[in-house]
Amino acid sequence: MPFAISDQRKIHYQVEGEGPPLLLHHGFTSSLEAWRFFGFTDVLRQHYRVISFDALGHGQSDKPHDSAAYSQHQRCRDALAVLDAAQVERTHFFGYSLGGWVGYGLVRQAPERLRSLILGAAHPYEDRSWEVFRGIDGTDPEAFIAAFEDLLDEAISPQVKMLIRGNDLVALAAAAQQARPSQEELLARMDLPCLFFCGDADARHTAVARTAARLARAEFVSLPGVTHFGGLMQSALVLPPVLDFLGRLPG
């Protein structure tokens, strides 16, 4: 089981397939297994060297209970540590939700490592919805889930609630304390191919569409009837535009 070491913490990752490298970053409360479960990995590895990893606090990666460990800067260092461990210099990046937040961070910290960006349900504007986690320490699973539903502005299914309860919620509550200030200034630096997508039943839809419209090299795909949680579950809707986008890029 491979691990990258990032600031003395273990980050679990997997590499599958051959071709141009493609780094996948899942969303909050998820893990790299989500890419496999919802059908992304099996399709993408037929064309790309797919590198997926468990973000700090998730899956089989380390789970510190210190909020400072989950800064955007540190999460980008974790992603870069995975790339270094996999001996990848430049990569296509595909991030959903939390993963998209990290994608914006990589534009700031290591743009030379990016070949393209695919960002799902993630925008660069100030997001104060995470303030619902203030006072949530993860010791009460129901309070954690209720806060997450408030953040998303949508109900979470019983099946997903069960998966969330299986996490180290103290670690995730610590991660959720990180502020999400505006990163709008990064748009001027995003001179690379970008694909944005978001469900039209996701509260972030308008902001994501507006982001894509402001970038000369960006495309936007709206997923009809899809919620925030549904955005990664609907691989049949997401994979075709992703494969088309990547297939039109050089190399």
mmCIF file of N, CA and C in Angstrom, residues 27-28 96-98 120-122 151-157 197-205 223-234:
data_model
loop_
_atom_site.group_PDB
_atom_site.id
_atom_site.type_symbol
_atom_site.label_atom_id
_atom_site.label_comp_id
_atom_site.label_asym_id
_atom_site.label_seq_id
_atom_site.Cartn_x
_atom_site.Cartn_y
_atom_site.Cartn_z
ATOM 1 N N GLY A 27 -13.850 14.767 -2.732
ATOM 2 C CA GLY A 27 -14.477 15.788 -1.914
ATOM 3 C C GLY A 27 -14.435 15.489 -0.427
ATOM 4 N N PHE A 28 -14.959 16.419 0.361
ATOM 5 C CA PHE A 28 -14.989 16.329 1.822
ATOM 6 C C PHE A 28 -15.842 15.144 2.259
ATOM 7 N N TYR A 96 -12.962 17.477 -7.180
ATOM 8 C CA TYR A 96 -14.381 17.732 -6.937
ATOM 9 C C TYR A 96 -14.560 18.363 -5.564
ATOM 10 N N SER A 97 -15.274 19.479 -5.498
ATOM 11 C CA SER A 97 -15.624 20.151 -4.255
ATOM 12 C C SER A 97 -14.350 20.500 -3.473
ATOM 13 N N LEU A 98 -14.070 19.831 -2.365
ATOM 14 C CA LEU A 98 -12.813 20.042 -1.648
ATOM 15 C C LEU A 98 -11.630 19.930 -2.608
ATOM 16 N N GLY A 120 -14.959 20.366 -10.336
ATOM 17 C CA GLY A 120 -16.376 20.116 -10.153
ATOM 18 C C GLY A 120 -16.902 20.798 -8.907
ATOM 19 N N ALA A 121 -17.984 21.567 -9.058
ATOM 20 C CA ALA A 121 -18.694 22.181 -7.929
ATOM 21 C C ALA A 121 -17.762 22.988 -7.033
ATOM 22 N N ALA A 122 -16.848 23.735 -7.650
ATOM 23 C CA ALA A 122 -15.887 24.529 -6.883
ATOM 24 C C ALA A 122 -15.673 25.871 -7.570
ATOM 25 N N LEU A 151 -24.518 23.374 5.225
ATOM 26 C CA LEU A 151 -23.489 23.887 4.333
ATOM 27 C C LEU A 151 -23.872 23.666 2.873
ATOM 28 N N LEU A 152 -24.344 22.450 2.581
ATOM 29 C CA LEU A 152 -24.676 22.089 1.203
ATOM 30 C C LEU A 152 -26.016 22.643 0.756
ATOM 31 N N ASP A 153 -26.869 22.994 1.726
ATOM 32 C CA ASP A 153 -28.238 23.418 1.442
ATOM 33 C C ASP A 153 -29.004 22.311 0.722
ATOM 34 N N GLU A 154 -28.781 21.070 1.169
ATOM 35 C CA GLU A 154 -29.507 19.931 0.619
ATOM 36 C C GLU A 154 -29.498 18.793 1.631
ATOM 37 N N ALA A 155 -30.480 17.911 1.518
ATOM 38 C CA ALA A 155 -30.558 16.758 2.408
ATOM 39 C C ALA A 155 -29.552 15.696 1.976
ATOM 40 N N ILE A 156 -29.005 14.990 2.954
ATOM 41 C CA ILE A 156 -28.069 13.899 2.696
ATOM 42 C C ILE A 156 -28.815 12.586 2.864
ATOM 43 N N SER A 157 -28.660 11.689 1.922
ATOM 44 C CA SER A 157 -29.387 10.418 1.950
ATOM 45 C C SER A 157 -28.936 9.551 3.118
ATOM 46 N N PHE A 197 -17.660 21.874 -14.052
ATOM 47 C CA PHE A 197 -18.993 21.286 -14.120
ATOM 48 C C PHE A 197 -19.663 21.407 -12.761
ATOM 49 N N CYS A 198 -20.996 21.424 -12.788
ATOM 50 C CA CYS A 198 -21.759 21.528 -11.544
ATOM 51 C C CYS A 198 -23.206 21.153 -11.825
ATOM 52 N N GLY A 199 -23.837 20.510 -10.859
ATOM 53 C CA GLY A 199 -25.250 20.205 -10.971
ATOM 54 C C GLY A 199 -26.091 21.459 -10.835
ATOM 55 N N ASP A 200 -27.178 21.547 -11.597
ATOM 56 C CA ASP A 200 -27.996 22.761 -11.508
ATOM 57 C C ASP A 200 -28.889 22.773 -10.275
ATOM 58 N N ALA A 201 -28.881 21.680 -9.494
ATOM 59 C CA ALA A 201 -29.564 21.662 -8.204
ATOM 60 C C ALA A 201 -28.577 21.865 -7.055
ATOM 61 N N ASP A 202 -27.351 22.230 -7.383
ATOM 62 C CA ASP A 202 -26.305 22.534 -6.403
ATOM 63 C C ASP A 202 -26.307 24.041 -6.180
ATOM 64 N N ALA A 203 -26.270 24.471 -4.924
ATOM 65 C CA ALA A 203 -26.285 25.901 -4.614
ATOM 66 C C ALA A 203 -25.092 26.643 -5.210
ATOM 67 N N ARG A 204 -24.042 25.914 -5.600
ATOM 68 C CA ARG A 204 -22.839 26.543 -6.146
ATOM 69 C C ARG A 204 -22.894 26.742 -7.664
ATOM 70 N N HIS A 205 -23.970 26.311 -8.293
ATOM 71 C CA HIS A 205 -24.040 26.270 -9.753
ATOM 72 C C HIS A 205 -23.772 27.629 -10.393
ATOM 73 N N LEU A 223 -25.076 20.057 -15.146
ATOM 74 C CA LEU A 223 -25.667 18.727 -15.006
ATOM 75 C C LEU A 223 -27.115 18.875 -14.546
ATOM 76 N N PRO A 224 -28.088 18.588 -15.400
ATOM 77 C CA PRO A 224 -29.496 18.826 -15.055
ATOM 78 C C PRO A 224 -29.982 17.945 -13.910
ATOM 79 N N GLY A 225 -30.603 18.614 -12.925
ATOM 80 C CA GLY A 225 -31.217 17.902 -11.814
ATOM 81 C C GLY A 225 -30.262 17.308 -10.811
ATOM 82 N N VAL A 226 -28.982 17.625 -10.908
ATOM 83 C CA VAL A 226 -27.969 16.994 -10.062
ATOM 84 C C VAL A 226 -27.631 17.893 -8.877
ATOM 85 N N THR A 227 -27.602 17.298 -7.680
ATOM 86 C CA THR A 227 -27.253 18.008 -6.451
ATOM 87 C C THR A 227 -25.737 18.004 -6.256
ATOM 88 N N HIS A 228 -25.301 18.584 -5.130
ATOM 89 C CA HIS A 228 -23.858 18.609 -4.856
ATOM 90 C C HIS A 228 -23.323 17.192 -4.670
ATOM 91 N N PHE A 229 -23.964 16.419 -3.809
ATOM 92 C CA PHE A 229 -23.506 15.043 -3.611
ATOM 93 C C PHE A 229 -23.652 14.231 -4.888
ATOM 94 N N GLY A 230 -24.662 14.546 -5.670
ATOM 95 C CA GLY A 230 -24.885 13.790 -6.895
ATOM 96 C C GLY A 230 -23.861 14.050 -7.974
ATOM 97 N N GLY A 231 -23.116 15.145 -7.851
ATOM 98 C CA GLY A 231 -22.187 15.528 -8.902
ATOM 99 C C GLY A 231 -21.110 14.511 -9.195
ATOM 100 N N LEU A 232 -20.651 13.806 -8.171
ATOM 101 C CA LEU A 232 -19.634 12.779 -8.406
ATOM 102 C C LEU A 232 -20.260 11.405 -8.570
ATOM 103 N N MET A 233 -21.513 11.274 -8.178
ATOM 104 C CA MET A 233 -22.189 9.986 -8.337
ATOM 105 C C MET A 233 -22.617 9.754 -9.785
ATOM 106 N N GLN A 234 -22.775 10.833 -10.539
ATOM 107 C CA GLN A 234 -23.309 10.731 -11.900
ATOM 108 C C GLN A 234 -22.183 10.627 -12.928
#
